[in-house]
Amino acid sequence: MSTAGVRVIIPEITDYEVRRELLRSNKVKGISRLDELIELVEYLPITTAAMRQAAIFWAQARQQGQPTAGDKTIDGDMILAAQAMTLNVSDVVIATTNVGHLSRFVRADLWQNITLNN
């Protein structure tokens, strides 16, 4: 989906994280709404390049003593940041409630704060 030159993209890792909770909670209507949203906007599959970048981010966070998740977790935040970075778009902004972790790697903000001029 593109509005006034703004791309709205659902990264596959985000779909996974939202969908798994909807499934766990048996929220059928929520799953249907998620599927409808994915039909309206651009969908960004996870690529090898994104996963390799996520591994770099994961390692950097630990080397700096600032991990974003436990050592045994897949760390969806790093995959999300990597997916955004692999778009090769200079003005990418991730809409998130987890600004602290993500903004260390890519621009991130609360969705309420993101404007078309951002």
Short mmCIF file of C-alpha atoms in Angstrom, two decimals:
data_model
loop_
_atom_site.label_atom_id
_atom_site.label_comp_id
_atom_site.label_asym_id
_atom_site.label_seq_id
_atom_site.Cartn_x
_atom_site.Cartn_y
_atom_site.Cartn_z
CA MET A 1 0.00 0.00 0.00
CA SER A 2 1.31 3.43 -0.87
CA THR A 3 -0.31 6.64 0.31
CA ALA A 4 1.17 9.98 -0.72
CA GLY A 5 4.49 8.28 -1.41
CA VAL A 6 4.48 6.44 1.93
CA ARG A 7 4.81 2.65 1.84
CA VAL A 8 3.02 0.65 4.50
CA ILE A 9 4.64 -2.75 4.86
CA ILE A 10 3.93 -5.75 7.07
CA PRO A 11 7.16 -7.68 7.66
CA GLU A 12 6.74 -11.44 7.82
CA ILE A 13 8.22 -11.57 11.33
CA THR A 14 5.54 -9.15 12.50
CA ASP A 15 2.79 -11.25 10.92
CA TYR A 16 4.24 -14.28 12.71
CA GLU A 17 4.37 -12.61 16.12
CA VAL A 18 0.84 -11.18 15.92
CA ARG A 19 -0.66 -14.30 14.32
CA ARG A 20 0.79 -16.73 16.88
CA GLU A 21 -0.83 -14.78 19.73
CA LEU A 22 -4.16 -14.58 17.91
CA LEU A 23 -4.01 -18.34 17.32
CA ARG A 24 -3.07 -19.05 20.93
CA SER A 25 -5.98 -16.93 22.13
CA ASN A 26 -8.32 -18.47 19.55
CA LYS A 27 -9.22 -15.02 18.22
CA VAL A 28 -10.72 -16.03 14.89
CA LYS A 29 -11.98 -12.53 14.06
CA GLY A 30 -8.52 -11.09 14.74
CA ILE A 31 -6.91 -13.63 12.41
CA SER A 32 -9.42 -12.72 9.71
CA ARG A 33 -8.70 -9.01 10.18
CA LEU A 34 -4.95 -9.66 10.00
CA ASP A 35 -5.44 -11.58 6.75
CA GLU A 36 -7.52 -8.69 5.35
CA LEU A 37 -4.85 -6.16 6.32
CA ILE A 38 -2.14 -8.21 4.63
CA GLU A 39 -4.18 -8.12 1.42
CA LEU A 40 -4.31 -4.30 1.57
CA VAL A 41 -0.66 -3.50 2.28
CA GLU A 42 2.73 -4.63 1.06
CA TYR A 43 4.03 -7.86 2.62
CA LEU A 44 7.76 -8.31 3.20
CA PRO A 45 8.86 -11.97 3.30
CA ILE A 46 11.90 -12.93 5.37
CA THR A 47 14.93 -13.34 3.13
CA THR A 48 18.36 -14.85 3.61
CA ALA A 49 19.83 -11.33 3.51
CA ALA A 50 17.51 -10.23 6.33
CA MET A 51 18.35 -13.25 8.47
CA ARG A 52 22.08 -12.72 7.99
CA GLN A 53 21.71 -9.04 8.94
CA ALA A 54 19.65 -10.08 11.96
CA ALA A 55 22.49 -12.34 13.06
CA ILE A 56 24.90 -9.40 12.80
CA PHE A 57 22.57 -7.19 14.87
CA TRP A 58 22.11 -9.99 17.44
CA ALA A 59 25.87 -10.39 17.84
CA GLN A 60 26.49 -6.63 17.99
CA ALA A 61 23.89 -6.19 20.74
CA ARG A 62 25.57 -8.86 22.84
CA GLN A 63 29.08 -7.56 22.17
CA GLN A 64 27.90 -4.16 23.41
CA GLY A 65 26.37 -5.76 26.50
CA GLN A 66 22.86 -4.71 25.46
CA PRO A 67 20.98 -7.80 24.27
CA THR A 68 17.38 -7.27 23.16
CA ALA A 69 16.24 -10.76 24.20
CA GLY A 70 17.54 -13.88 25.90
CA ASP A 71 20.42 -15.77 24.30
CA LYS A 72 18.21 -18.78 23.53
CA THR A 73 15.44 -16.81 21.78
CA ILE A 74 15.09 -16.17 18.06
CA ASP A 75 14.85 -12.41 18.81
CA GLY A 76 12.15 -11.14 16.50
CA ASP A 77 13.27 -7.55 17.11
CA MET A 78 16.55 -8.21 15.36
CA ILE A 79 14.77 -9.86 12.44
CA LEU A 80 12.37 -6.92 12.20
CA ALA A 81 15.21 -4.38 12.24
CA ALA A 82 17.08 -6.40 9.64
CA GLN A 83 14.03 -6.66 7.41
CA ALA A 84 13.66 -2.87 7.54
CA MET A 85 17.35 -2.36 6.78
CA THR A 86 17.32 -4.71 3.79
CA LEU A 87 14.71 -2.50 2.13
CA ASN A 88 17.56 -0.06 1.42
CA VAL A 89 15.25 2.90 2.03
CA SER A 90 16.79 5.91 3.74
CA ASP A 91 13.63 7.13 5.45
CA VAL A 92 12.28 3.82 6.78
CA VAL A 93 10.55 4.01 10.17
CA ILE A 94 9.35 1.00 12.13
CA ALA A 95 6.05 1.54 13.93
CA THR A 96 6.47 -0.23 17.27
CA THR A 97 5.87 -0.14 20.98
CA ASN A 98 9.45 -1.36 21.46
CA VAL A 99 11.26 1.80 20.35
CA GLY A 100 14.17 1.30 22.76
CA HIS A 101 15.42 -1.98 21.31
CA LEU A 102 14.75 -1.28 17.65
CA SER A 103 15.95 2.33 17.45
CA ARG A 104 19.50 1.17 18.19
CA PHE A 105 19.56 -0.45 14.75
CA VAL A 106 16.99 1.36 12.58
CA ARG A 107 14.69 4.34 13.01
CA ALA A 108 11.64 3.40 15.09
CA ASP A 109 8.82 5.24 16.79
CA LEU A 110 5.38 4.73 18.28
CA TRP A 111 2.83 4.55 15.45
CA GLN A 112 1.00 7.52 16.97
CA ASN A 113 4.10 9.68 16.47
CA ILE A 114 4.71 8.77 12.84
CA THR A 115 3.50 11.37 10.36
CA LEU A 116 3.71 11.51 6.58
CA ASN A 117 6.54 14.01 7.03
CA ASN A 118 8.50 11.70 9.33
#
